[in-house]
Structures are given as C-alpha cells and as structure tokens.
Short mmCIF file of C-alpha atoms and ligand atoms in Angstrom, two decimals:
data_model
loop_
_atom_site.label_atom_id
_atom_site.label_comp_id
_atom_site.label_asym_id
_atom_site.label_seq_id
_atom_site.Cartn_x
_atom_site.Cartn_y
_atom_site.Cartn_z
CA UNK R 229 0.00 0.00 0.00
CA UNK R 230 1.43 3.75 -0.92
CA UNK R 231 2.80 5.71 2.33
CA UNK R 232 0.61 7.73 4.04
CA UNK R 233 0.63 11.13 3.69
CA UNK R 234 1.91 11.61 7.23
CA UNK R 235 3.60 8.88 9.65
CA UNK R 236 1.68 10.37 12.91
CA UNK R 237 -0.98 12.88 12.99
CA UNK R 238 -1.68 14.46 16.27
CA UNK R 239 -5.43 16.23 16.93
CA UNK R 240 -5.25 18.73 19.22
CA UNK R 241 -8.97 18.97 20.13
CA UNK R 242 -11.19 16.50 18.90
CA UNK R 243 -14.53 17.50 18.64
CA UNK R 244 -16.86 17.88 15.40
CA UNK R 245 -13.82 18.76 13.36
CA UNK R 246 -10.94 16.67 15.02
CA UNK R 247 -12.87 13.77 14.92
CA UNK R 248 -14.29 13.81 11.82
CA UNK R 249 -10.23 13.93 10.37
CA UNK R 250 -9.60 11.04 12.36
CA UNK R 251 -12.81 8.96 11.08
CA UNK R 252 -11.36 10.08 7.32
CA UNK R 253 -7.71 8.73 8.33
CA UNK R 254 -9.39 5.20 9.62
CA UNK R 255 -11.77 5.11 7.24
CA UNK R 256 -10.28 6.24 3.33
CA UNK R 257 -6.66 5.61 4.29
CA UNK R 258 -3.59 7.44 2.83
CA UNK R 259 -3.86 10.10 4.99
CA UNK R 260 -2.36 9.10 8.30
CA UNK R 261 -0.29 5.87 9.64
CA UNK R 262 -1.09 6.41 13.03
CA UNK R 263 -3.52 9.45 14.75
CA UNK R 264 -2.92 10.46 18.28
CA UNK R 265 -6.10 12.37 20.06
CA UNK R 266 -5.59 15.12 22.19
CA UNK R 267 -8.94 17.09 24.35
CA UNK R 268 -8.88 19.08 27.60
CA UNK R 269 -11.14 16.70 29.72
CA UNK R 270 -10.59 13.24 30.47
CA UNK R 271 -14.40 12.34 29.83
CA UNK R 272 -14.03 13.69 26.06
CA UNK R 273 -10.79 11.73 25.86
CA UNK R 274 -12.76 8.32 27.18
CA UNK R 275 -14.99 8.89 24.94
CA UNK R 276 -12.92 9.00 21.86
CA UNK R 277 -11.62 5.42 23.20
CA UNK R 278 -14.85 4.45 22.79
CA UNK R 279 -15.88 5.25 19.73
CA UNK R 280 -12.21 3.76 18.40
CA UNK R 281 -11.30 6.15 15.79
CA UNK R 282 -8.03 6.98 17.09
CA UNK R 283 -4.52 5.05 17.95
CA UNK R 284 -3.56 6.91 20.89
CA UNK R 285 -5.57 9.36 23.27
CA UNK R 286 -3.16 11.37 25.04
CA UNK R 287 -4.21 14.10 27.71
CA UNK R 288 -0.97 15.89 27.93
CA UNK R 289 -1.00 18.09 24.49
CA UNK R 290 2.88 18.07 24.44
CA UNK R 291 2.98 14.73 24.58
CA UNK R 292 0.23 14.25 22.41
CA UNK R 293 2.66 16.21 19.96
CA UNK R 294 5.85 14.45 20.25
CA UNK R 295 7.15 12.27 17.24
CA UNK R 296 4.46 13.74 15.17
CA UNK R 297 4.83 14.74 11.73
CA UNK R 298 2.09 16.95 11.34
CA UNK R 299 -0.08 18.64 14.04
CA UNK R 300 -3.31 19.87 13.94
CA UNK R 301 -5.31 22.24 16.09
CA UNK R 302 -8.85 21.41 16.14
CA UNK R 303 -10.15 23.71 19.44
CA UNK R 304 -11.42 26.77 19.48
CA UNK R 305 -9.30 30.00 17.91
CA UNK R 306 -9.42 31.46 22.03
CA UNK R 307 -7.09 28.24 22.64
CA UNK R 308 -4.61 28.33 20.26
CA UNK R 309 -2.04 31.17 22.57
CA UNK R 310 -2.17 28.90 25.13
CA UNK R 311 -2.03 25.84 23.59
CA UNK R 312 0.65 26.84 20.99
CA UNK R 313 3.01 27.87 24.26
CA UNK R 314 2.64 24.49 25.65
CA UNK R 315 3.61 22.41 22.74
CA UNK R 316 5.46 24.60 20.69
CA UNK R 317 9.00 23.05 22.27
CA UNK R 318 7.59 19.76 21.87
CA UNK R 319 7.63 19.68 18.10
CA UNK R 320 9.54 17.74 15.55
CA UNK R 321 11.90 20.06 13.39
CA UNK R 322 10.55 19.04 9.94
CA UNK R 323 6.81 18.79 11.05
CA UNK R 324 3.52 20.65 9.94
CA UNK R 325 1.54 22.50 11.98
CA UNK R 326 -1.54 23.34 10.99
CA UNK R 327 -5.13 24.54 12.32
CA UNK R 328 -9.06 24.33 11.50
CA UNK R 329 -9.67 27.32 13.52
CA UNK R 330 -12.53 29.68 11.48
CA UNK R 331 -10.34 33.01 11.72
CA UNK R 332 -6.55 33.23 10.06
CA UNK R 333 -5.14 36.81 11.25
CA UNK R 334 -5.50 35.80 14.52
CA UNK R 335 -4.13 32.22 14.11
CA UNK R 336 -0.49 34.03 12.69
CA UNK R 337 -0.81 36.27 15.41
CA UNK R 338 -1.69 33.90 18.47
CA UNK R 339 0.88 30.50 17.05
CA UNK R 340 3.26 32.28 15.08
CA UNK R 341 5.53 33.28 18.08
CA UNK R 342 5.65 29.43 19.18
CA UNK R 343 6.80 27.72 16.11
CA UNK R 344 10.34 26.52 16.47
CA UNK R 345 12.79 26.81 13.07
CA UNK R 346 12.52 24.39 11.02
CA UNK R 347 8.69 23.63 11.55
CA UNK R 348 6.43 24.36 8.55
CA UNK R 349 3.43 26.57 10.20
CA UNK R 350 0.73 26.69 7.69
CA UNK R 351 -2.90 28.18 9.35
CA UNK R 352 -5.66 26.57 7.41
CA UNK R 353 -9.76 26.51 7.40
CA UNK R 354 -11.80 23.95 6.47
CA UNK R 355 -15.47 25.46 5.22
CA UNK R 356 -17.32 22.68 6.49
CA UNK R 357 -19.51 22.43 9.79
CA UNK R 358 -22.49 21.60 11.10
CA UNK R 359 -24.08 23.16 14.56
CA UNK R 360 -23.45 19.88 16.35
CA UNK R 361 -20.13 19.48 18.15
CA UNK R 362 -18.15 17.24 20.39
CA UNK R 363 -16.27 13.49 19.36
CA UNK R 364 -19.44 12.28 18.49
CA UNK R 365 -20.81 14.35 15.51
CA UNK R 366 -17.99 13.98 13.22
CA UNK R 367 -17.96 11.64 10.02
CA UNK R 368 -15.46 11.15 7.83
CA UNK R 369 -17.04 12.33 4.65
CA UNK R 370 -17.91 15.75 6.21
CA UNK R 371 -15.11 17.65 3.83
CA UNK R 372 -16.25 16.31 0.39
CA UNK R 373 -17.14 19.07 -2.40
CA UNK R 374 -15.95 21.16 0.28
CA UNK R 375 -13.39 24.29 0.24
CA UNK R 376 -10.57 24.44 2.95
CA UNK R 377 -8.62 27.31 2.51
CA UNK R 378 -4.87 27.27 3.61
CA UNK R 379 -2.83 30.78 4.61
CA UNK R 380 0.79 29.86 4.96
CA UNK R 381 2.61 32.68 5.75
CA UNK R 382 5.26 34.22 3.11
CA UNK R 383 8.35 31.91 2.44
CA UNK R 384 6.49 28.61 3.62
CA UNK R 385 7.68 25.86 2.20
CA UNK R 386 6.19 24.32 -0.92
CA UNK R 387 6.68 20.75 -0.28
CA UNK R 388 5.07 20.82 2.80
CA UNK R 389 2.35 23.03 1.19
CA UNK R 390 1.70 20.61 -1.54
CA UNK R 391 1.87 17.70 1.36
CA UNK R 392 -1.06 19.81 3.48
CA UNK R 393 -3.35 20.08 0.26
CA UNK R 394 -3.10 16.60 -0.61
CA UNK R 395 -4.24 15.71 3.09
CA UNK R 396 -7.32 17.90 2.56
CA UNK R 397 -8.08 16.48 -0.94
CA UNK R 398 -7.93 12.85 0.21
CA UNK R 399 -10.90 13.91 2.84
CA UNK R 400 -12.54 15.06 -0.70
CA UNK R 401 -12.11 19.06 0.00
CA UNK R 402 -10.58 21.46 -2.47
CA UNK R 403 -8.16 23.33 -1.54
CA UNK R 404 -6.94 27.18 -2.27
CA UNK R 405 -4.43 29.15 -0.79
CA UNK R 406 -5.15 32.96 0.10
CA UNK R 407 -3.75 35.31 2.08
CA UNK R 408 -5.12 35.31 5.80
CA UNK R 409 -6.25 39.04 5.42
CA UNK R 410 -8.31 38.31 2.96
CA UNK R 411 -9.39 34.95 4.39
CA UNK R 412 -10.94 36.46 7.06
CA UNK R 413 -12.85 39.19 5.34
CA UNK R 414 -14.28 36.95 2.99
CA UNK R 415 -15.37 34.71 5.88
CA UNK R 416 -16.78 37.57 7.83
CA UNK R 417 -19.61 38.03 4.79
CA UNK R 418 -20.39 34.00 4.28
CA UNK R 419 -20.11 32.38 7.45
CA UNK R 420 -19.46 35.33 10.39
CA UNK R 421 -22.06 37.74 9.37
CA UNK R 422 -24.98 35.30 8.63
CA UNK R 423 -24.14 33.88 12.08
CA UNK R 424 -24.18 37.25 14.22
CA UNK R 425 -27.96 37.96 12.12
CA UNK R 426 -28.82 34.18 13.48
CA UNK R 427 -28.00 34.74 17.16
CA UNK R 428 -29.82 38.47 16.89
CA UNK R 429 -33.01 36.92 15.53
CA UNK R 430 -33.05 34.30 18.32
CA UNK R 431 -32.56 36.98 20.74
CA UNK R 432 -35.51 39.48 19.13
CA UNK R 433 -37.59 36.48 19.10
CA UNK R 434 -36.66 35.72 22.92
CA UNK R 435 -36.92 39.08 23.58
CA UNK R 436 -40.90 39.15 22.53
CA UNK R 437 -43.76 39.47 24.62
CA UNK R 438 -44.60 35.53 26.02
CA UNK R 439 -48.01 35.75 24.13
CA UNK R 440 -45.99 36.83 20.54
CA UNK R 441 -42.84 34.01 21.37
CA UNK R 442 -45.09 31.01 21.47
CA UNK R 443 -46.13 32.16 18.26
CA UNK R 444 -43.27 32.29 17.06
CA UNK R 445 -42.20 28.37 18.10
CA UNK R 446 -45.61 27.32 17.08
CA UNK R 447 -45.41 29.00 13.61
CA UNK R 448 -41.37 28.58 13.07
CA UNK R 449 -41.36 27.11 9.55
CA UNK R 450 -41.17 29.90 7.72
CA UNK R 451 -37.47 31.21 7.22
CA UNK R 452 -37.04 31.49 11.55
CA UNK R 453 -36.57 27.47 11.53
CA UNK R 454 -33.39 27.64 9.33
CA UNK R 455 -32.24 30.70 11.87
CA UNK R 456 -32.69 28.83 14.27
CA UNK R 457 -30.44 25.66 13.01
CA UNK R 458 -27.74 28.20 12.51
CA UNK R 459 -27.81 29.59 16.14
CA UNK R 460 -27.58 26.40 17.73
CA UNK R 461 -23.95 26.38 16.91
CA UNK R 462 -21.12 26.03 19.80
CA UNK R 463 -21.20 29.40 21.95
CA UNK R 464 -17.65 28.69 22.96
CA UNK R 465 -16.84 28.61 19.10
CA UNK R 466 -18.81 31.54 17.66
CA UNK R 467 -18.08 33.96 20.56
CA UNK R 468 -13.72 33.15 20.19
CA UNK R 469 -14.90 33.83 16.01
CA UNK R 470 -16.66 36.97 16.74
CA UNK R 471 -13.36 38.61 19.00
CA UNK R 472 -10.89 37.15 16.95
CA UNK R 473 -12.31 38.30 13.49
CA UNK R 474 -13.37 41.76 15.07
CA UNK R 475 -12.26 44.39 12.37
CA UNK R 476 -13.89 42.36 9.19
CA UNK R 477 -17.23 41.34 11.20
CA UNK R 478 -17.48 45.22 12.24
CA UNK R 479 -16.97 46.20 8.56
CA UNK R 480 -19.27 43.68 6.82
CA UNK R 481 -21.90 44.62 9.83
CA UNK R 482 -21.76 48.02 8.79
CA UNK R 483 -22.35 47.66 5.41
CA UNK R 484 -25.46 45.33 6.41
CA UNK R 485 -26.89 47.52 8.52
CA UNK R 486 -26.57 50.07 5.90
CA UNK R 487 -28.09 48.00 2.97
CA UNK R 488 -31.13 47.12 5.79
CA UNK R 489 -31.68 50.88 5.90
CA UNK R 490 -32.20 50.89 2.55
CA UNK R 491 -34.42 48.24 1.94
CA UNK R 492 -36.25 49.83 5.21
CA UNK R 493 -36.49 53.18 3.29
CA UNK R 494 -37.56 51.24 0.13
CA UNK R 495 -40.65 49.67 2.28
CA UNK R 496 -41.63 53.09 3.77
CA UNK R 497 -41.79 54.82 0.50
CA UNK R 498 -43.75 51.87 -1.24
CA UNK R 499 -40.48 51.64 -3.93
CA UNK R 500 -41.68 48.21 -5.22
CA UNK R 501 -39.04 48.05 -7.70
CA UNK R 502 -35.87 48.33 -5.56
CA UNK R 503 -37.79 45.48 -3.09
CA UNK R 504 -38.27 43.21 -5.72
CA UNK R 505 -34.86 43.91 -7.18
CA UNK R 506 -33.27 42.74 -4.28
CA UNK R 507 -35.32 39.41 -4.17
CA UNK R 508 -33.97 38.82 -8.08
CA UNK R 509 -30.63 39.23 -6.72
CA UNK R 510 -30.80 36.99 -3.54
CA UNK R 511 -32.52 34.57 -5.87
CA UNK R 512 -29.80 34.57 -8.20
CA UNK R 513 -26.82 33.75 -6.04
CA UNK R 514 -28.94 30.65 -4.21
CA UNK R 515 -29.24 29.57 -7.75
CA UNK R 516 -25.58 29.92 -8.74
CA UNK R 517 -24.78 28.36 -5.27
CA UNK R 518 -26.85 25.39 -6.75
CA UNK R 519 -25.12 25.40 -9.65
CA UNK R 520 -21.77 25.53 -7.55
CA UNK R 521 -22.65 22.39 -5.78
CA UNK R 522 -22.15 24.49 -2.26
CA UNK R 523 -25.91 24.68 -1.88
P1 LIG F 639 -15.97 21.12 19.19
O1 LIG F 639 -16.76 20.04 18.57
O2 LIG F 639 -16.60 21.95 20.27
O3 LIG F 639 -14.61 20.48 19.78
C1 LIG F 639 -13.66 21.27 20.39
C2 LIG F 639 -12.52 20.39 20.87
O4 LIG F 639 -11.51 21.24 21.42
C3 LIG F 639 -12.90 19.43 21.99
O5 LIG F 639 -12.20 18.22 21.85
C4 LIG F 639 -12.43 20.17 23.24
O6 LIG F 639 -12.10 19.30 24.34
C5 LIG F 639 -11.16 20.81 22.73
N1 LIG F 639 -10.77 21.97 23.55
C6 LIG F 639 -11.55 22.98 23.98
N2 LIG F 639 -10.83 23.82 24.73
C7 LIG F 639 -9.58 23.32 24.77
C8 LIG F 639 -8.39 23.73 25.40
N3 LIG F 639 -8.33 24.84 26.14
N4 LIG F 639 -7.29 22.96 25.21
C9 LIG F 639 -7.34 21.82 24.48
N5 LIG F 639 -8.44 21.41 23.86
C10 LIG F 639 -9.54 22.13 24.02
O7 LIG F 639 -15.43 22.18 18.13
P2 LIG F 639 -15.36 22.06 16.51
O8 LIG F 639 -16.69 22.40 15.96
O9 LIG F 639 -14.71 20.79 16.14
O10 LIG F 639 -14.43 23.31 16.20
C11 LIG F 639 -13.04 23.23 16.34
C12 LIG F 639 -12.37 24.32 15.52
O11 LIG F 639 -12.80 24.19 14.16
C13 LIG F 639 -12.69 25.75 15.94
O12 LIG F 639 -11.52 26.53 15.93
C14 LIG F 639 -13.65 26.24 14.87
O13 LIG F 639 -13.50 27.63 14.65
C15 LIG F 639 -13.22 25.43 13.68
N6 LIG F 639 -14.29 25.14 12.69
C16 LIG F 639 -15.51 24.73 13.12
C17 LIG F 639 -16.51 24.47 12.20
C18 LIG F 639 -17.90 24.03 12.64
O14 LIG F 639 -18.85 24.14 11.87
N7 LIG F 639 -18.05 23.53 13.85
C19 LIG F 639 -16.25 24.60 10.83
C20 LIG F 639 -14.96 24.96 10.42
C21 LIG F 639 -13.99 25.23 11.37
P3 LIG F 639 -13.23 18.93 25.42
O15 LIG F 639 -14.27 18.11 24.68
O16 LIG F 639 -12.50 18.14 26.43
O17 LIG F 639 -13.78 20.23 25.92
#
C-alpha cells in the first residue's frame, strides 16, 4: 500500500472537526499511519476510546505532539495562545503545523511566536460544519465538495504546502491558498455575518412578549426554523470567532446595517421596484450556489 501522507498525525482537540479527520484517516486511508487524540477533559478523551477512531488518546498536548509529523489544532481560535506555548517546544523540526480554527489573522498572530525553526506553520480553514459538536458528531465524509482554505505565511515551504493540500483532498475538500487578510474578510460576509444575524433573531424572538414568542415556536417554519439551526452552533466557538475576526465582522456589519436601511427606506416609500430587485438578486446567487454544488 502507498505511504501515508503523514507517519503520525496528532489532533489537538477532537470534537466535530478533530474527529471527523480522524474517522477520514481510519476510514479512506492514505492520509495518516497512526492518529494520536488530544482534548482538555478526560471524559471527552474516554470517549474517543470508545468510539475507536483513534490510535492513541493522550491528555498531555505536548505529549500528544511528540514524534508527530504533522499537528493539527482542532479547538477553538481562544485556545490556540495557550495551547501553541505548551507544545510549541515539543515539536519535531521538519513537522507541519496546521489549524481548522474559522479566523486566520489571529491564528499568525496567536501561534506564530511558538513555532520553532525548522517547523512548517501553515494556518488553514476547512469550510465545512455543522451546529453539532463534540467526538461524536464527526464523520469522515464531512469535507467532500468542500473548500478548505490554507494561509501559509510568506516563504512557507512548498513541499510541505503541496503535502497539506493533498491531506485535505484525500478527505474530498478542495483546496486554495489565500492570504489570511483576505481569508478572514471573505469569511466575515459567508459564514461570520450570517451567524451574528442568526443569534440576533433568536434573541428578538426571545426578547418578545410571552403571548408573541409562542407564536413564534408554534409557527417557526417559515425562514425562523433555518435561523434557528444556525444559532444552535457552539457558543464557545462563535463567541472566540466573533473577538478574533473583530475588524472584518465590524466592517461587513456596517455595510449590512446600511443596505437594511435601505431596503427599510424602500418599504416606507412603497419603492416596489428596488424590493423586488433585491429578491432577483438573492434569488440569483442561491441559484448559482446550486449550480456551484455548495448549496
Ligand atoms: P468542538 O466540537 O466543540 O470540539 C472542540 C474540541 O476542542 C474538543 O475536543 C475540546 O475538548 C477541545 N478543547 C476545547 N478547549 C480546549 C483547550 N483549552 N485545550 C485543548 N483542547 C480544548 O469544536 P469544533 O466544531 O470541532 O471546532 C473546532 C475548531 O474548528 C474551531 O476553531 C472552529 O472555529 C473550527 N471550525 C468549526 C466548524 C464548525 O462548523 N463547527 C467549521 C470549520 C472550522 P473537550 O471536549 O474536552 O472540551
């Protein structure tokens, strides 16, 4: 059988995203000869035993590191300071390091400082999800037709580069390669943005008078249901997003807020027109979305 594409992947964190890597390694092969798990609780950590989808669960995250050929932060983007500090001296010279974390500025900022010469840092995001979370809700095939965008810094190395995309496109994803910067305003529009309006409906609906929020659960189907899907993500998760991704979230939120005053100004003055315009438009990209196969 061809070599894997690492000897000994270690998953630092190993909840929906962690664990769905490590369900690709067992399950398509090629990826991985060996995958060491790595969570802050013991219970999590049992529980990846359990389910049997990794080699070696290992509480310690420098340990969990050592001997490992590439590394891969799968917690939440608040972690990575802290976690980078611990097992920064604990890595092989020649390794990867990578992340999933949803924001890339901050990843450079927060693990840059802790990589040791001769270890190839290369911050990368796969555009997958779902609102579930913890060892349990991963699956292996959760990457295919799927985008995961990689930021190495300027200079990385191209071997290891090609070596990190061809990880991701065994799981099925494609890969790009962008600059972090721009990463994480482009991120701030299709995933950050949509998620902030999510959590605000909930709240305005929570906020309601009782009689008005029964109605509301009662009559949910239209358009609040898929809201509501969206909110029930990981607070942990969104809230490290939101403060690590600050500047572009700000930005994009202005220029939502700005376009809702429009279409708010369009409504008061009866312009039919510019209302219907923008439901042509919206229509447009769901359909080109479709056509994309990211619907
Ligand atoms: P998750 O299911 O909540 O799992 C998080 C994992 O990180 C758990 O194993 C948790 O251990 C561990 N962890 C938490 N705090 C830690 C700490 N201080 N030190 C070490 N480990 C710690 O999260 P996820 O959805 O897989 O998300 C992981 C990363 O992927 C995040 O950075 C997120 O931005 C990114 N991401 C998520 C999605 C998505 O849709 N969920 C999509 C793309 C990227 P315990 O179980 O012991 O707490």
């Amino acid at each position: 059988m061809a070599e894997p594409v690492f000897k000994r992947v270690a998953l630092i964190g190993i909840g929906l995203i962690g664990s769905s890597i490590a369900r690709a390694a067992k399950e398509f092969g090629g990826l991985a000869g060996e995958v060491i798990a790595n969570a802050r609780s013991k219970n999590s950590l049992d529980r990846v035993a359990e389910l049997g989808f990794a080699d070696i669960c290992e509480l310690d995250p420098a340990k969990a590191v050592a001997g490992a050929d590439c590394v891969i932060l799968c917690s939440p983007v608040g972690t990575y300071a802290e976690l980078a500090a611990r097992i920064g001296p604990s890595l092989s010279p020649g390794a990867v390091l990578t992340d999933v974390g949803s924001t890339k500025q901050s990843v450079m900022r927060d693990v840059g400082p802790f990589v040791p010469e001769g270890v190839h840092f290369i911050p990368a995001h796969p555009i997958a999800g779902t609102e579930f979370s913890g060892p349990d809700s991963g699956f292996a095939t959760l990457f295919q037709g799927r985008w995961t965008l990689l930021t190495p810094p300027p200079g990385t190395d191209e071997t290891a580069i090609a070596k990190l995309r061809k990880f991701w496109e065994i799981m099925g994803a494609q890969t790009a390669v962008m600059d972090a910067a721009h990463h994480d305003r482009v991120l701030a529009i299709v995933s950050h943005l949509p998620h902030l309006i999510a959590f605000t409906i909930c709240g305005t609906a929570d906020d309601l008078a009782d009689e008005t929020r029964q109605e509301v659960m009662q009559y949910s189907a239209s358009g609040f249901r898929d809201f509501t899907r969206i909110a029930a993500s990981d607070p942990v998760m969104w809230r490290d997003i939101f403060l690590n991704n600050r500047e572009a979230v700000l930005e994009m939120l202005a220029r939502f807020t700005e376009d809702a005053q429009a279409m708010a100004r369009a409504i008061r003055w009866g312009d039919a027109e510019y209302i219907e315009d923008k439901v042509i438009r919206s229509r447009k990209i769901r359909k080109s979305l479709i056509e994309l196969k990211q619907a």
